[in-house]
Amino acid sequence: MPGFKSNLVSLHEDVINDTSDLNEMKISDEKGSVEKRTMTLIEKNGYHDSVYMNAAKIFQGIHTEKSKDKILVRYGDGSVTPMVTFKDEYSQRVSYGLAFNALKYQDLLEEMLLDSCVYPCHSIPEELTSLLVVMLYDLQDRKFRPRGVFDEEEPVPEVRKIECYLYRFKTKLAAALARCRIKHDALSIENLLPEAIREQQQRTSALPLYVWINTFKISLEDVFGDLKNKGFTRVQSVSDFDCYTYCMDQHCPDVLVFPSSVKEELLNLDLFADCKLLLQDKSRSLAVHSAQALLNTGDDIIVAHVGSPLTIAHMSALTIRNTSNIFVCGVKSSAKADELGNLFSHMECKNIRLLHEDFTEIGSTDPRLENVRVILLLPQCSGLGVGNPIDFIVNEHGDAGFLRDFFRGSVSEDKLNVLAERQLNELMHAMKFNKVQAIVYCTCSLYPEENELVVKKALESEVLEENKVQPYRLIPPIFSTCSNSVASTEIFFKIEPSEVCSGCFLAVLEREKESPENMSDEDILARAAAKGLLDGTLAEKSKKKKKKQPKVTQRRRNIAGAEFLHHQTLSNIKAELSVSKAVSNIQLRSMNGTNCRVELKKSLHPLSDAALPGAPKYTVQDRQTLARKARTERKRMETKTVDIVFPSAVAPHTPHGNSPKTSSQHCCHAAKAAGGRMFPPPKVVKPAVPRAVGDRMFPLPKVVKPAVPSHPRPWM
């Protein structure tokens, strides 16, 4: 026993005195640069009184409730969620951090209070137990040293009372902590956590920092130059990280990746202070780039939720060249609108429009959204795939209950069903906008109920409704035309949480494309301009023409369709005549019964309209049938080498080079097209005398495949 007590005393002294003085570490870069940095390890001095009060309120709502027979520490009535008000983002971040740490170490902190006989205390009501636990965690985190003095804020009596009480029993509390560590053979309190929580903390601490470039304020080349002047070295990938290094993201060309070890120094750079670089989770950048890749020039986009203002600003930076407007839903109060307006103004975003209605409250025919073609849907989700829960809550305005779910690693079935139903309703509402051509759906969830199942149910519901517009289909996401990523072949894009990236789910729904004949000239020019196929002058003209062009009436569309059908029929007849002449010419070379192999290419001398009288006499119904079948066949017919086989027969020689008169009953050929099927030649009425063919190549006719001939085939 004496030896055991001496061990306790020595360990207790280690706990009290285990604080490091202010240190300076000199770190040089890989090239041995003369310039060296000084990284200061700042001693923890505690927080303002308001931070402790806010953290206690948060912990009151998320602490682990135990069964009645195991309750030893009581937290009062938690039925009413107290209101939490934060002075700034820093106080919000540290308040949630304190509450989350108190949740993780709740069992340890309660054991310390009971073992040291500090709890229960009649002078401290149950309603202040949450404050007691939160401040106890901070006290042991400071190695039981007194808190720094903060004179700039008005003191909170409850905080000062709990602080004095704990500091009076600091020796007993330190001894209780030492006994607990000896009992569990733990070198630190982190070793007292479950293995799953420890692995989760390791992933969070090692997670790289993803930063996107605000191209409103700075170019990519200027960022590279500034970082080089600061001593940062660019490497190829995350695996090459070594202290002051960074690399380009493989999916998003305007996103840089930094090691987590340089976070504090990175955030102190002028690039961050001036909003030239913005720190945000990669999943949001993936969603933004996927939506931007679907936009044409002049197309608008809806962001269905306010979420993080950084996501909206990133979308603005990517779409400014497309002259697109971004409509943000759910900005309820004027105070929130002013806050967002000031932020976007500071970031120089100019194409953002705020809407006070929720997304599901906006009608699909709202005139403000007439030019919207893409919807970015980032619904509220369980969020268990995120790497840093505190950043997620602060940036996405999540509720404190997410910390409890994240700590447990699961979500209750009831909550999951509520989330999935809400997500399905929002996605189905997005599909009601008839002019919208694509929807990007993104979550940070790991549950199929919030991901694949929601998308599949929405698509099934669309089929049941039988809308007159083109239906949606799933396509692989396209993040950027200049991205270094390999093209994805998976319909759903999923990333599992790891030490390199947070987890996310991404799906892109796009309307099936209309046939070219149903598209207006303005739409075709707009798409070409958006893809960079037109020069600046033509792109500007197409844009102006699209704006000035009035709506086309249904009658004009019918006339245009009839004209297209007429031209298509003429083209089919020309193609048939070209093939007929080709067959007749090839017959001259096949008199000896040899087989010919001809690769079909575009005709050098297409027939004019004057040559049409020699064509077969088609009725109007025949021409319309041929045109419809030709359009269907053109979608699936591939250009292939054609094998033309002739029978072993010698035709009589005729003078003056005229071709022999061969009827379709004595001369048959077979064209091997797609699928290896055999087709007869088109009917020809006295074709014109062809010139010598030689090795001339012929185009594949855009004609429908006739039925297999019923006449005998002597060569078979």
XYZ file of C-alpha atoms in Angstrom:
716
model
C 0.000 0.000 0.000
C 2.748 2.557 0.760
C 4.255 1.875 -2.652
C 0.884 2.296 -4.304
C 0.299 5.635 -2.526
C 3.714 6.901 -3.542
C 2.940 6.017 -7.153
C -0.293 7.971 -6.914
C 1.506 10.982 -5.481
C 4.181 10.953 -8.184
C 1.612 10.522 -10.930
C -0.440 13.312 -9.408
C 2.582 15.598 -9.504
C 3.133 14.671 -13.136
C -0.463 15.625 -13.944
C -0.115 18.982 -12.209
C 3.297 19.886 -13.577
C 3.024 18.374 -17.053
C 2.868 21.648 -18.939
C 5.352 22.770 -21.517
C 6.779 26.253 -21.587
C 6.482 28.466 -24.635
C 8.549 26.746 -27.338
C 9.833 27.759 -30.710
C 10.420 25.226 -33.411
C 12.513 26.050 -36.433
C 11.338 24.253 -39.541
C 13.058 24.480 -42.878
C 11.623 23.396 -46.178
C 12.822 20.506 -48.343
C 15.364 22.537 -50.296
C 17.128 23.762 -47.179
C 16.045 27.311 -47.707
C 17.709 29.957 -45.589
C 14.266 31.293 -44.699
C 12.882 29.481 -41.652
C 9.609 29.674 -39.855
C 8.836 30.025 -36.195
C 5.831 28.054 -34.989
C 4.726 28.948 -31.494
C 2.951 26.505 -29.242
C 0.531 28.675 -27.302
C -0.405 27.630 -23.803
C -4.123 27.177 -23.171
C -5.631 29.899 -21.015
C -9.329 29.007 -21.138
C -12.225 30.912 -22.697
C -14.672 33.719 -22.053
C -17.551 33.160 -19.656
C -20.092 33.231 -22.501
C -18.293 30.338 -24.210
C -18.681 28.129 -21.127
C -22.360 29.027 -20.829
C -23.043 28.240 -24.486
C -21.102 24.983 -24.303
C -23.091 23.967 -21.197
C -26.381 24.650 -22.985
C -25.277 22.559 -25.960
C -24.067 19.711 -23.752
C -27.351 19.773 -21.830
C -29.157 18.800 -25.014
C -26.736 16.143 -26.316
C -25.365 14.387 -23.195
C -25.766 10.622 -22.973
C -28.819 9.694 -20.924
C -28.398 6.543 -18.874
C -30.972 4.142 -17.506
C -32.552 5.008 -14.183
C -30.717 2.276 -12.268
C -27.351 3.635 -13.497
C -27.929 7.370 -13.087
C -25.449 8.797 -10.565
C -25.053 12.302 -11.966
C -28.220 14.223 -12.734
C -28.463 17.000 -15.315
C -31.845 18.457 -14.492
C -34.774 18.831 -16.864
C -33.621 18.628 -20.482
C -37.063 18.752 -22.090
C -36.641 22.412 -23.054
C -33.746 23.229 -25.378
C -32.148 26.496 -24.271
C -31.442 29.209 -26.815
C -27.785 29.680 -27.732
C -26.439 32.988 -29.027
C -22.881 33.332 -30.307
C -20.881 36.528 -30.486
C -18.883 35.435 -33.556
C -17.778 32.350 -35.458
C -14.815 31.738 -33.156
C -17.009 31.578 -30.046
C -19.431 29.312 -31.904
C -16.657 26.952 -32.943
C -15.048 26.643 -29.490
C -18.466 26.313 -27.777
C -19.388 23.330 -29.924
C -15.881 21.946 -29.463
C -16.112 22.104 -25.675
C -19.548 20.483 -25.672
C -18.405 17.696 -28.009
C -15.339 16.945 -25.873
C -17.488 16.851 -22.746
C -19.742 14.353 -24.551
C -16.818 12.121 -25.539
C -15.364 12.069 -22.016
C -18.661 12.146 -20.124
C -18.046 8.818 -18.344
C -14.542 9.865 -17.282
C -15.634 13.288 -16.033
C -18.531 11.836 -14.034
C -16.205 9.277 -12.494
C -13.791 12.045 -11.463
C -16.595 14.015 -9.800
C -17.852 10.997 -7.881
C -14.439 9.611 -6.925
C -13.228 12.962 -5.608
C -16.497 13.525 -3.714
C -16.883 16.879 -5.461
C -20.342 15.727 -6.565
C -23.026 15.890 -5.334
C -22.953 19.396 -3.969
C -25.975 20.993 -2.379
C -24.883 24.490 -3.355
C -24.889 23.578 -7.066
C -28.359 22.836 -8.522
C -28.891 20.077 -11.088
C -29.459 22.667 -13.816
C -25.760 23.669 -13.493
C -24.385 20.114 -13.680
C -23.768 20.534 -17.419
C -21.720 23.653 -16.724
C -19.804 21.743 -14.026
C -18.882 18.928 -16.421
C -17.897 21.272 -19.271
C -15.662 23.405 -17.051
C -14.099 20.306 -15.483
C -13.022 19.080 -18.904
C -11.428 22.451 -19.667
C -9.711 22.493 -16.251
C -7.989 19.141 -16.782
C -7.170 20.140 -20.360
C -5.266 23.136 -18.898
C -3.425 20.759 -16.517
C -5.444 22.182 -13.593
C -3.894 25.622 -13.963
C -5.963 28.780 -13.407
C -7.769 30.415 -16.297
C -6.491 33.614 -17.860
C -8.169 36.907 -17.043
C -10.578 38.323 -19.624
C -11.561 41.877 -18.716
C -13.227 42.841 -21.980
C -16.391 40.849 -21.247
C -18.941 41.118 -18.489
C -18.571 38.192 -16.054
C -21.263 35.533 -15.699
C -21.967 34.744 -11.993
C -22.718 31.034 -12.594
C -19.432 30.545 -14.440
C -17.376 32.266 -11.746
C -19.098 30.220 -9.026
C -18.378 26.853 -10.727
C -14.819 27.941 -11.527
C -14.017 28.751 -7.899
C -15.611 25.522 -6.681
C -13.599 23.310 -9.056
C -10.329 25.110 -8.452
C -10.765 24.667 -4.695
C -10.832 20.862 -5.199
C -8.269 20.671 -8.010
C -5.948 18.370 -6.061
C -8.695 15.834 -5.376
C -9.815 15.995 -8.986
C -6.268 15.474 -10.284
C -5.838 12.487 -8.000
C -9.110 11.010 -9.211
C -7.937 11.381 -12.803
C -4.636 9.673 -11.952
C -6.401 6.735 -10.303
C -8.633 6.336 -13.355
C -5.628 6.260 -15.688
C -3.868 3.673 -13.526
C -7.023 1.578 -13.377
C -7.262 1.429 -17.180
C -3.485 1.511 -17.794
C -3.916 4.590 -19.985
C -1.026 6.873 -20.901
C -3.487 9.682 -21.696
C -7.200 10.256 -21.502
C -7.456 9.587 -25.251
C -6.648 5.944 -24.515
C -9.782 5.756 -22.378
C -12.008 6.290 -25.416
C -13.478 3.368 -27.386
C -11.368 2.225 -30.326
C -13.905 3.423 -32.908
C -13.867 6.933 -31.436
C -10.050 6.979 -31.363
C -9.886 6.001 -35.031
C -12.431 8.696 -35.805
C -10.319 11.303 -34.013
C -7.204 10.190 -35.877
C -8.978 10.584 -39.225
C -10.183 14.034 -38.234
C -6.739 15.200 -37.122
C -5.020 13.826 -40.241
C -7.622 15.053 -42.738
C -6.016 17.373 -45.340
C -7.242 20.926 -45.765
C -9.186 21.626 -48.957
C -9.077 25.239 -50.139
C -10.755 26.740 -53.194
C -9.543 29.845 -55.005
C -11.784 32.893 -55.258
C -11.138 33.799 -58.895
C -13.026 37.080 -58.395
C -10.013 38.365 -56.479
C -6.977 36.390 -57.610
C -5.851 34.087 -60.390
C -4.446 30.599 -60.039
C -0.980 31.715 -61.146
C -0.894 34.522 -58.575
C -1.821 32.075 -55.820
C 1.053 29.815 -56.851
C 3.432 32.764 -56.730
C 2.260 33.945 -53.293
C 2.516 30.474 -51.813
C 6.004 30.072 -53.253
C 7.065 33.338 -51.632
C 5.712 32.050 -48.315
C 7.868 28.941 -48.626
C 5.246 26.427 -49.747
C 6.269 23.822 -52.311
C 3.892 22.296 -54.818
C 3.922 18.484 -55.069
C 2.082 15.983 -57.234
C -0.279 14.329 -54.753
C -1.254 13.981 -51.095
C 1.133 11.057 -50.706
C 4.051 13.478 -51.317
C 3.120 15.817 -48.431
C 5.942 16.917 -46.171
C 5.183 19.852 -43.891
C 4.981 23.052 -46.012
C 3.712 21.508 -49.237
C 0.480 21.475 -51.205
C -0.997 19.904 -54.345
C -3.870 20.337 -56.805
C -7.059 18.366 -56.282
C -7.648 15.657 -58.892
C -11.339 16.478 -59.403
C -11.619 20.262 -58.997
C -9.035 22.401 -60.857
C -9.490 25.418 -58.564
C -9.051 23.481 -55.292
C -5.725 23.201 -53.445
C -4.925 20.582 -50.805
C -2.680 21.243 -47.788
C -1.509 18.994 -44.930
C -3.423 19.406 -41.674
C -0.249 20.295 -39.772
C -0.115 23.795 -41.312
C -3.708 24.793 -40.551
C -3.006 27.525 -38.010
C -0.272 29.167 -40.060
C -2.263 28.805 -43.283
C -5.305 30.582 -41.851
C -3.098 33.486 -40.776
C -2.006 34.223 -44.354
C -3.259 37.368 -46.085
C -4.758 35.141 -48.778
C -7.338 33.938 -46.249
C -7.847 37.287 -44.573
C -8.730 38.850 -47.951
C -11.062 35.953 -48.914
C -8.819 34.964 -51.799
C -8.571 31.419 -50.444
C -11.512 29.744 -48.691
C -11.356 26.633 -46.516
C -14.218 24.185 -47.147
C -14.925 20.453 -47.246
C -14.246 18.848 -50.609
C -17.727 17.345 -50.939
C -19.214 20.810 -51.491
C -16.655 21.646 -54.172
C -17.512 18.399 -55.963
C -21.203 19.316 -55.999
C -20.523 22.835 -57.276
C -18.241 21.693 -60.096
C -20.681 18.977 -61.123
C -23.483 21.550 -61.411
C -21.326 24.067 -63.283
C -20.418 21.476 -65.929
C -24.127 21.192 -66.854
C -24.707 24.900 -67.502
C -24.843 26.578 -70.901
C -24.333 30.271 -71.541
C -27.151 32.280 -70.000
C -28.566 29.397 -67.951
C -29.560 30.128 -64.351
C -29.269 27.768 -61.384
C -31.191 27.229 -58.142
C -29.372 26.425 -54.892
C -32.201 24.844 -52.928
C -30.750 25.484 -49.442
C -28.755 28.318 -47.925
C -26.388 25.889 -46.206
C -22.877 27.239 -46.278
C -22.429 30.705 -47.846
C -19.068 29.453 -49.110
C -20.835 26.938 -51.361
C -22.919 29.705 -52.920
C -19.878 31.947 -53.362
C -17.960 29.103 -55.014
C -20.859 28.541 -57.408
C -20.834 32.262 -58.214
C -17.114 32.255 -58.983
C -17.511 29.343 -61.404
C -20.549 30.691 -63.276
C -19.711 34.367 -63.741
C -18.371 33.743 -67.258
C -21.641 32.032 -68.238
C -23.620 35.163 -67.297
C -25.694 32.930 -65.032
C -27.788 33.966 -62.043
C -27.792 31.947 -58.825
C -31.092 31.817 -56.942
C -30.706 30.881 -53.262
C -33.820 29.679 -51.424
C -34.732 29.905 -47.753
C -33.316 33.300 -46.712
C -36.105 33.982 -44.233
C -35.127 37.141 -42.361
C -33.906 40.502 -43.550
C -31.067 40.282 -41.036
C -29.874 37.054 -42.646
C -30.190 38.613 -46.076
C -28.088 41.597 -44.994
C -25.473 39.304 -43.477
C -25.196 37.242 -46.645
C -25.233 40.358 -48.813
C -22.305 41.853 -46.924
C -20.363 38.607 -47.121
C -20.942 38.169 -50.849
C -20.083 41.807 -51.465
C -16.787 41.349 -49.615
C -16.063 38.299 -51.759
C -17.071 40.282 -54.903
C -19.901 37.913 -55.870
C -22.374 39.766 -58.090
C -24.717 37.193 -59.638
C -26.493 35.899 -56.502
C -30.224 36.430 -55.970
C -31.742 35.688 -52.529
C -35.274 34.272 -52.177
C -37.060 34.234 -48.834
C -39.282 31.223 -49.691
C -38.235 27.663 -48.980
C -37.489 25.624 -52.071
C -40.623 23.485 -51.768
C -42.764 26.645 -51.477
C -41.685 27.988 -54.878
C -43.902 27.133 -57.833
C -42.440 25.379 -60.842
C -43.758 28.159 -63.127
C -42.392 31.083 -61.107
C -41.510 33.779 -63.683
C -38.347 34.690 -61.760
C -36.970 31.236 -62.546
C -37.793 31.213 -66.256
C -34.167 30.707 -67.314
C -33.249 28.152 -64.631
C -31.865 24.984 -66.197
C -30.001 23.337 -63.276
C -30.926 22.760 -59.624
C -28.279 22.098 -56.965
C -29.890 20.128 -54.142
C -27.883 19.826 -50.910
C -30.540 18.617 -48.454
C -30.165 18.233 -44.720
C -28.815 14.748 -44.047
C -27.418 12.555 -41.268
C -23.894 13.728 -42.200
C -22.044 10.721 -40.799
C -19.572 10.811 -43.675
C -18.022 14.166 -42.724
C -14.503 14.275 -41.329
C -14.758 17.217 -38.931
C -18.144 17.484 -37.154
C -17.457 20.952 -35.705
C -16.665 22.430 -39.124
C -19.780 20.782 -40.560
C -22.074 22.307 -37.924
C -20.526 25.759 -38.180
C -20.416 25.886 -41.983
C -23.695 24.115 -42.740
C -25.733 25.513 -39.826
C -26.389 22.041 -38.496
C -28.114 21.332 -35.201
C -26.308 20.210 -32.056
C -27.987 16.790 -32.197
C -25.613 15.922 -35.039
C -22.759 15.745 -32.491
C -24.562 12.994 -30.584
C -25.221 11.010 -33.775
C -21.637 11.490 -34.928
C -20.311 10.284 -31.561
C -22.511 7.177 -31.657
C -21.758 6.538 -35.318
C -25.420 5.960 -36.158
C -28.796 7.669 -36.478
C -32.045 6.487 -34.983
C -34.443 4.812 -37.376
C -37.156 7.406 -36.806
C -34.828 10.299 -37.562
C -33.495 8.530 -40.650
C -37.015 8.000 -41.993
C -37.877 11.666 -41.453
C -34.727 12.802 -43.262
C -35.267 10.401 -46.180
C -38.892 11.483 -46.633
C -37.914 15.156 -46.647
C -35.138 14.532 -49.165
C -37.494 12.609 -51.451
C -40.074 15.410 -51.366
C -37.440 18.005 -52.271
C -36.063 15.930 -55.137
C -39.542 15.247 -56.518
C -40.348 18.951 -56.289
C -37.175 19.748 -58.242
C -38.322 17.383 -60.996
C -41.552 19.394 -61.445
C -39.687 22.335 -63.047
C -40.308 21.556 -66.716
C -37.610 23.871 -68.059
C -34.925 22.462 -65.763
C -32.612 20.111 -67.644
C -30.476 18.677 -64.810
C -30.483 18.168 -61.032
C -27.402 17.614 -58.863
C -28.194 15.752 -55.623
C -25.433 15.591 -52.997
C -25.299 14.419 -49.361
C -22.674 13.632 -46.726
C -24.583 10.541 -45.618
C -23.465 6.913 -45.570
C -27.004 5.491 -45.579
C -28.493 4.154 -48.851
C -31.880 5.313 -47.549
C -30.713 8.906 -48.021
C -28.735 8.302 -51.197
C -29.482 5.688 -53.866
C -32.964 4.823 -52.616
C -34.103 8.453 -52.626
C -32.959 8.936 -56.225
C -34.517 5.684 -57.435
C -37.849 6.421 -55.745
C -37.936 9.872 -57.327
C -37.311 8.433 -60.796
C -40.008 5.809 -60.277
C -42.512 8.438 -59.202
C -41.758 10.454 -62.351
C -42.605 7.432 -64.521
C -45.925 6.998 -62.747
C -46.863 10.658 -63.248
C -46.329 10.418 -67.031
C -45.305 14.031 -67.621
C -45.336 15.363 -71.152
C -41.752 16.630 -70.852
C -38.681 14.502 -71.423
C -38.026 12.116 -68.479
C -34.899 12.191 -66.304
C -32.095 9.679 -66.448
C -28.977 9.143 -64.353
C -25.617 10.121 -65.826
C -22.078 9.942 -64.375
C -20.982 13.254 -62.802
C -18.686 15.528 -64.802
C -16.755 17.776 -62.459
C -14.859 19.971 -64.936
C -13.776 19.985 -68.553
C -10.213 20.836 -67.489
C -10.025 18.448 -64.532
C -7.216 15.932 -64.180
C -9.613 13.257 -62.938
C -10.361 10.128 -64.919
C -13.852 10.070 -66.398
C -16.231 8.233 -64.118
C -18.269 5.323 -65.443
C -20.294 4.853 -62.260
C -23.798 6.278 -62.202
C -23.481 7.227 -58.526
C -20.327 8.959 -57.289
C -19.435 7.866 -53.745
C -16.423 8.510 -51.508
C -15.948 6.606 -48.264
C -14.594 8.613 -45.292
C -10.848 8.188 -44.835
C -7.750 10.067 -43.707
C -7.599 11.720 -47.138
C -11.164 12.909 -47.689
C -14.584 13.065 -46.085
C -17.326 10.782 -47.331
C -20.014 11.990 -49.731
C -22.628 10.834 -52.240
C -23.349 12.531 -55.566
C -25.969 11.827 -58.230
C -26.733 13.744 -61.436
C -30.159 13.510 -63.047
C -30.430 14.841 -66.590
C -33.392 15.010 -68.926
C -33.133 12.801 -71.956
C -31.915 14.820 -74.912
C -34.367 15.944 -77.537
C -33.671 15.002 -81.139
C -31.820 17.722 -83.089
C -34.768 18.411 -85.358
C -36.838 19.465 -82.332
C -34.238 21.929 -81.072
C -34.361 25.571 -82.090
C -31.418 27.277 -83.778
C -30.965 29.489 -80.726
C -30.599 26.482 -78.393
C -28.029 24.891 -80.681
C -25.998 28.118 -80.846
C -26.218 28.562 -77.071
C -24.853 25.070 -76.449
C -22.073 25.592 -78.960
C -21.121 28.899 -77.329
C -21.075 27.347 -73.869
C -18.731 24.609 -75.071
C -16.390 27.151 -76.702
C -17.136 26.105 -80.276
C -17.956 29.667 -81.390
C -15.713 32.679 -81.394
C -16.523 35.707 -79.244
C -18.443 37.575 -81.935
C -20.682 34.655 -82.882
C -21.265 33.767 -79.248
C -22.363 37.328 -78.477
C -24.651 37.418 -81.480
C -26.233 34.100 -80.539
C -26.767 35.363 -77.026
C -28.486 38.570 -78.227
C -30.556 36.654 -80.713
C -31.713 34.285 -78.008
C -32.793 37.183 -75.815
C -34.665 39.049 -78.571
C -36.267 36.015 -80.158
C -39.977 35.780 -79.177
C -41.521 32.512 -78.195
C -42.271 30.208 -81.131
C -45.895 29.264 -81.435
C -47.044 25.688 -81.829
C -48.104 26.382 -85.413
C -44.627 27.602 -86.370
C -43.125 24.509 -84.762
C -45.410 22.304 -86.849
C -44.388 24.150 -90.030
C -40.719 23.756 -89.148
C -41.287 20.049 -88.505
C -42.992 19.627 -91.874
C -40.133 21.394 -93.665
C -37.621 19.190 -91.927
C -39.600 16.091 -92.949
C -39.605 17.251 -96.583
C -35.836 17.832 -96.644
C -35.226 14.563 -94.848
C -37.246 12.665 -97.451
C -35.283 14.268 -100.280
C -32.031 13.343 -98.570
C -33.157 9.723 -98.248
C -34.033 9.557 -101.955
C -30.634 11.014 -102.895
C -28.914 8.464 -100.704
C -30.849 5.622 -102.362
C -29.879 6.824 -105.857
C -26.227 7.093 -104.864
C -26.232 3.510 -103.618
C -28.057 2.300 -106.716
C -25.410 3.852 -108.982
C -22.687 2.403 -106.786
C -24.148 -1.091 -107.072
C -24.470 -0.827 -110.856
C -20.872 0.323 -111.229
C -19.546 -2.405 -108.976
C -21.353 -4.977 -111.094
C -19.062 -4.050 -114.015
C -16.098 -5.172 -111.958
C -17.706 -8.401 -110.791
C -18.171 -10.141 -114.172
C -15.707 -12.864 -113.243
C -17.643 -13.800 -110.132
C -15.164 -12.210 -107.730
C -16.219 -10.650 -104.434
C -15.713 -6.954 -103.892
C -15.098 -5.175 -100.585
C -15.929 -1.487 -100.602
C -15.624 0.967 -97.721
C -18.408 3.491 -97.906
C -17.617 7.197 -97.501
C -19.290 10.453 -98.369
C -20.073 10.963 -102.046
C -17.924 13.551 -103.779
C -20.700 14.671 -106.162
C -24.133 14.541 -104.536
C -27.122 14.667 -106.789
C -28.951 17.895 -107.316
C -32.684 18.322 -107.131
C -32.796 18.261 -110.935
C -31.878 14.586 -110.898
C -34.840 13.649 -108.749
C -37.226 12.775 -111.625
C -35.273 9.550 -112.055
C -36.084 8.492 -108.530
C -38.819 5.993 -107.681
C -42.300 7.453 -107.388
C -42.898 7.545 -103.665
C -46.217 8.522 -102.239
C -46.490 11.065 -99.444
C -47.209 8.303 -96.946
C -44.141 6.332 -98.083
C -41.897 9.364 -97.693
C -43.162 10.104 -94.204
C -42.662 6.466 -93.187
C -39.136 6.456 -94.604
C -38.262 9.687 -92.785
C -39.502 8.432 -89.432
C -37.664 5.138 -89.751
C -34.507 6.892 -90.929
C -34.416 9.081 -87.826
C -34.796 6.017 -85.605
C -32.196 4.031 -87.516
C -29.661 6.879 -87.516
C -29.478 6.788 -83.712
C -28.232 3.194 -83.604
C -26.619 2.550 -86.974
C -22.822 2.573 -86.969
C -20.635 3.107 -90.000
C -18.993 -0.190 -90.875
C -17.266 -1.807 -93.850
C -19.800 -3.193 -96.299
C -19.412 -6.582 -97.923
C -21.257 -6.825 -101.275
C -21.558 -10.361 -102.629
C -22.553 -11.134 -106.232
C -23.521 -14.410 -107.941
C -21.157 -16.232 -110.261
C -22.699 -15.069 -113.534
C -21.271 -13.341 -116.604
C -23.417 -10.648 -118.102
C -23.422 -10.096 -121.890
C -21.055 -7.432 -123.100
C -22.632 -4.365 -124.597
C -20.903 -1.911 -126.905
C -20.083 1.734 -126.234
C -19.403 1.024 -122.576
C -23.046 0.921 -121.605
C -23.852 -1.124 -118.528
C -25.967 -4.263 -119.093
C -29.659 -4.137 -118.291
C -29.887 -6.270 -115.213
C -33.188 -6.836 -113.474
C -33.506 -7.230 -109.758
C -34.591 -10.856 -110.247
C -31.266 -11.929 -111.850
C -28.766 -9.765 -110.001
C -28.911 -9.678 -106.202
C -26.475 -8.390 -103.659
C -26.276 -8.426 -99.900
C -25.001 -5.558 -97.767
C -23.681 -6.474 -94.372
C -24.653 -3.656 -92.007
C -24.892 -3.405 -88.226
C -25.579 -6.803 -86.675
C -24.427 -8.792 -89.751
C -27.884 -8.814 -91.368
C -28.337 -9.122 -95.143
C -30.199 -6.382 -97.030
C -31.343 -6.154 -100.673
C -30.546 -3.196 -102.909
C -33.083 -0.398 -103.226
C -35.394 -0.541 -106.206
C -33.997 1.381 -109.163
C -35.873 2.560 -112.248
C -33.422 2.766 -115.186
C -30.484 4.394 -113.394
C -28.272 6.782 -115.318
C -25.130 5.406 -116.940
C -22.367 5.570 -114.328
C -18.796 6.506 -114.891
C -15.988 4.064 -114.328
C -15.760 3.471 -110.603
C -12.228 2.285 -110.056
C -11.509 2.194 -106.308
C -14.030 4.900 -105.515
C -15.551 4.877 -101.987
C -19.274 5.266 -101.330
C -21.226 6.679 -98.375
C -23.355 4.549 -96.119
C -26.944 5.441 -97.065
C -29.206 6.886 -94.406
C -32.039 4.547 -95.344
C -33.992 2.064 -93.347
C -33.152 -1.602 -93.732
C -35.781 -3.260 -95.985
C -37.025 -6.712 -95.273
C -34.956 -9.714 -96.395
C -35.814 -10.505 -100.070
C -37.895 -13.512 -100.818
C -36.326 -14.256 -104.248
C -33.911 -17.208 -104.582
C -30.247 -16.726 -103.678
C -28.247 -19.056 -105.982
C -24.919 -18.223 -104.313
C -26.001 -19.478 -100.879
